């Protein structure tokens, strides 16, 4: 059995490709009651703005559900004439700025004016290539990829940027470079797109919750809603009131995620942003954090004990 045969598991009925359960590096020791499909787009500012809510949901209720990311980018939409693309780049710059102002998660629209991303195709392939090394590392890679785009204004359609991201999160670079151009990865991406169409996903982000009863269909929700909506969905799907995990101590949270926005800390810990910033500044004085000002708000990098 070749590496590609071993790693790629395709369900032709659902149109899903990826690591087979027995080959996943992060295969759980027990089956969780729910599975959450997250349909996302690496260039989507709303998907990025959902990060604080997703972190909170995972930390409080992640013991009830596993997650799987699917690329739902409209890849064909990028094959346009230069004039039309230039116009849309200006529109995207405005969208990023508006999203940042509204949500508090920095999305620097200047990337579309200074260092525009020519296509969503290569970053989407990179996401699937990262999954070949396990969903956990892939999740870290996807986060780092979006930091490069939304915070640092990097062109994530540039292969050098993708490789640098892969290296910083600990992926096997040789395998990643090979996988990003492999037929296996291209097929996995096409399966994601097929799944998106079959589940009638029309926008990103879209979330589909499944329980362990095969007769029940999934519950689909498109767009971003208040945190309580997702908790109510968990309650409905579980048939019981879910019990949240105890909150991580703040320093443990920062150590776990390494680079976070004030907004993320505020959402996870139910704080006003000014109160979250006050707590974070104390850790800066203790030389455990580095403050990173960005166009909208502040990020914080954990630098150790």
XYZ file of C-alpha atoms in Angstrom:
305
model
C 0.000 0.000 0.000
C 1.502 3.343 -1.011
C 1.607 6.424 1.227
C -1.180 8.017 -0.797
C -3.287 4.844 -0.655
C -2.762 4.611 3.073
C -3.400 8.227 3.969
C -6.300 9.094 1.718
C -9.674 7.682 2.665
C -12.560 8.664 0.389
C -16.243 8.156 1.038
C -17.640 8.355 -2.476
C -21.216 8.503 -1.218
C -20.560 11.601 0.887
C -17.752 12.919 -1.256
C -15.338 13.128 1.674
C -11.607 12.503 1.407
C -8.941 12.688 4.080
C -7.083 10.613 6.623
C -8.756 7.339 7.384
C -9.598 7.006 11.086
C -7.088 4.238 11.695
C -4.267 6.260 10.114
C -5.006 9.610 11.767
C -2.261 10.752 14.106
C -4.924 12.267 16.343
C -7.438 9.409 16.331
C -9.350 9.718 19.623
C -9.306 6.919 22.167
C -13.070 7.139 22.482
C -15.790 8.262 20.160
C -17.268 11.642 21.008
C -21.027 12.066 20.879
C -21.044 14.734 18.172
C -19.062 15.631 15.095
C -18.800 19.185 13.808
C -18.084 19.864 10.150
C -16.680 23.362 9.623
C -16.839 24.660 6.061
C -14.328 27.447 5.716
C -12.352 29.544 3.249
C -8.729 30.563 3.932
C -9.434 34.079 2.612
C -12.737 34.609 4.457
C -12.603 37.378 7.107
C -15.794 36.152 8.795
C -14.182 32.732 9.295
C -11.215 34.445 10.928
C -13.479 36.638 13.057
C -15.169 33.474 14.385
C -11.906 32.297 15.989
C -12.671 33.678 19.486
C -16.060 31.952 19.582
C -14.649 28.680 18.255
C -11.858 28.710 20.855
C -14.408 29.207 23.624
C -16.640 26.435 22.273
C -13.744 23.981 22.017
C -12.362 24.798 25.457
C -15.730 24.585 27.198
C -17.488 21.818 25.265
C -14.824 20.154 23.123
C -15.206 16.950 25.148
C -18.564 16.464 23.411
C -17.528 16.870 19.776
C -14.774 16.287 17.265
C -14.119 18.741 14.441
C -13.383 18.397 10.771
C -12.530 21.283 8.454
C -13.653 21.411 4.840
C -12.559 23.936 2.244
C -15.603 25.710 0.848
C -13.761 28.335 -1.208
C -15.221 29.294 -4.574
C -12.048 28.413 -6.453
C -13.572 28.966 -9.883
C -14.381 32.570 -9.006
C -10.670 33.407 -9.092
C -10.371 32.719 -12.822
C -11.281 36.257 -13.854
C -9.936 39.013 -16.002
C -7.372 41.349 -14.462
C -9.656 44.421 -14.479
C -12.425 42.572 -12.671
C -9.976 41.086 -10.204
C -8.492 44.519 -9.424
C -11.968 45.854 -8.680
C -12.724 42.924 -6.418
C -9.411 43.357 -4.595
C -10.531 46.855 -3.604
C -13.866 45.439 -2.475
C -12.089 42.761 -0.440
C -9.856 45.373 1.174
C -12.968 47.262 2.269
C -14.596 44.040 3.496
C -11.551 43.157 5.604
C -11.484 46.619 7.164
C -15.216 46.561 7.901
C -14.993 43.086 9.450
C -12.106 44.144 11.681
C -13.942 47.266 12.855
C -17.129 45.318 13.582
C -15.672 42.219 15.247
C -12.452 43.330 16.918
C -10.367 40.668 15.130
C -7.748 42.448 13.060
C -8.161 41.909 9.297
C -5.744 44.257 7.553
C -7.295 45.075 4.184
C -4.052 46.646 2.973
C -2.909 43.154 1.982
C -5.215 43.415 -1.064
C -3.610 46.697 -2.110
C 0.012 45.894 -1.289
C 0.415 42.128 -1.578
C -2.769 40.649 -3.095
C -3.495 36.935 -3.021
C -3.913 35.815 -6.622
C -5.873 32.652 -5.843
C -7.400 30.655 -3.009
C -6.328 27.442 -4.736
C -2.783 27.001 -3.405
C -3.592 27.870 0.236
C -6.553 25.489 0.021
C -4.253 22.745 -1.256
C -1.847 23.561 1.561
C -4.613 22.986 4.110
C -5.277 19.524 2.688
C -1.538 18.767 2.485
C -1.190 19.644 6.173
C -4.052 17.257 6.993
C -1.947 14.415 5.600
C 0.138 14.792 8.769
C -2.817 14.720 11.159
C -5.774 16.932 11.971
C -4.208 18.449 15.081
C -1.144 19.786 13.264
C -3.356 20.810 10.350
C -5.467 22.920 12.692
C -2.372 24.694 14.009
C -1.155 25.206 10.440
C -4.495 26.682 9.358
C -4.386 29.122 12.255
C -0.837 30.191 11.389
C -1.768 30.556 7.729
C -4.548 32.989 8.575
C -2.310 34.934 10.933
C 0.030 35.452 8.008
C -2.802 36.805 5.856
C -5.011 38.787 8.219
C -2.404 40.098 10.673
C 0.931 40.139 8.847
C -0.330 40.907 5.313
C 1.499 37.990 3.683
C 0.507 36.561 0.307
C -0.546 33.048 1.278
C -0.704 32.011 -2.377
C 3.102 32.218 -2.317
C 4.578 28.763 -1.783
C 7.495 30.150 0.229
C 5.027 31.630 2.731
C 3.188 28.304 2.948
C 6.408 26.380 3.556
C 7.469 28.875 6.233
C 4.108 28.379 7.974
C 4.495 24.615 7.781
C 7.981 24.821 9.257
C 6.950 26.996 12.205
C 4.199 24.579 13.284
C 6.412 21.500 13.059
C 5.173 19.812 9.898
C 7.541 17.517 8.017
C 8.652 19.976 5.337
C 9.781 17.349 2.834
C 6.410 15.594 3.003
C 4.505 18.879 2.945
C 6.282 20.095 -0.212
C 5.587 16.777 -1.891
C 1.967 16.573 -0.751
C 1.036 20.089 -1.807
C 1.619 19.096 -5.440
C 0.318 15.526 -5.226
C -2.714 14.054 -6.964
C -3.829 12.771 -3.570
C -4.084 16.295 -2.151
C -5.826 17.675 -5.228
C -8.364 14.859 -4.970
C -8.945 15.598 -1.277
C -9.633 19.248 -2.120
C -12.078 18.287 -4.858
C -13.822 15.989 -2.378
C -14.180 18.937 0.021
C -15.781 20.999 -2.713
C -18.061 18.103 -3.660
C -19.120 17.692 -0.033
C -19.837 21.424 0.191
C -22.120 21.231 -2.829
C -23.907 18.078 -1.680
C -24.575 19.624 1.722
C -25.744 22.807 -0.008
C -23.137 24.982 1.653
C -23.478 28.384 0.027
C -21.237 30.526 2.210
C -18.406 30.356 4.705
C -18.380 29.819 7.543
C -21.015 27.094 7.685
C -21.276 24.541 10.481
C -22.976 21.147 10.367
C -23.496 19.243 13.626
C -24.003 15.466 13.569
C -24.882 13.183 16.463
C -24.107 9.461 16.729
C -27.514 8.393 15.377
C -27.025 7.598 11.695
C -30.737 8.024 11.000
C -30.648 11.672 12.060
C -29.563 14.298 9.574
C -27.075 16.975 10.468
C -28.093 20.388 11.765
C -26.668 23.104 9.518
C -26.092 26.720 10.485
C -24.553 29.273 8.122
C -22.927 32.490 9.235
C -21.830 33.749 12.633
C -24.162 33.929 15.639
C -23.837 34.675 19.365
C -22.041 32.008 21.387
C -25.230 30.931 23.155
C -26.730 29.786 19.842
C -24.015 27.135 19.437
C -24.438 25.957 23.031
C -28.185 25.597 22.409
C -27.428 23.502 19.315
C -25.184 21.222 21.375
C -28.009 20.831 23.886
C -30.483 19.953 21.129
C -28.151 17.469 19.444
C -27.104 15.802 22.703
C -30.592 15.637 24.156
C -29.214 16.902 27.457
C -27.706 20.020 28.971
C -23.954 19.939 28.213
C -21.631 20.578 31.127
C -18.761 22.975 30.389
C -15.193 22.190 31.335
C -13.504 24.397 33.903
C -11.735 27.348 32.330
C -8.021 27.022 31.749
C -5.925 29.386 33.853
C -5.056 32.341 31.620
C -1.359 31.543 31.439
C -2.117 27.940 30.417
C -4.380 29.260 27.658
C -1.637 31.562 26.383
C 0.935 28.781 26.519
C -1.398 26.498 24.554
C -2.221 28.939 21.752
C 1.014 31.006 21.769
C -0.302 33.985 19.737
C -3.736 35.403 20.519
C -5.736 38.605 20.186
C -7.098 40.606 23.088
C -10.523 39.871 21.601
C -9.948 36.120 21.926
C -8.982 36.392 25.587
C -11.979 38.628 26.265
C -14.430 36.195 24.650
C -12.999 33.033 26.206
C -12.872 34.523 29.720
C -16.079 36.607 29.529
C -14.204 39.863 30.052
C -14.467 43.353 28.655
C -11.531 43.941 26.313
C -10.066 46.609 28.608
C -10.106 44.122 31.505
C -8.537 41.410 29.355
C -5.814 43.825 28.291
C -5.107 44.764 31.905
C -4.527 41.112 32.808
C -2.334 40.562 29.771
C -0.200 43.613 30.559
C 0.589 42.109 33.969
C 2.095 39.094 32.206
C 4.115 41.415 29.970
C 5.618 42.964 33.108
C 6.463 39.437 34.277
C 8.215 38.899 30.910
C 5.922 36.037 29.976
C 4.207 37.810 27.089
C 5.204 40.121 24.279
C 2.702 42.754 23.160
C 2.226 42.934 19.365
C 0.269 46.028 18.248
C -1.575 45.531 14.948
C -3.792 47.710 12.792
C -6.896 46.770 14.774
C -6.227 45.970 18.402
C -3.399 43.954 19.904
C -2.011 40.434 19.755
C 0.067 38.808 22.465
C 2.858 36.274 21.998
C 3.706 33.857 24.788
C 7.468 33.850 25.337
C 7.791 31.413 28.222
C 8.436 31.346 31.912
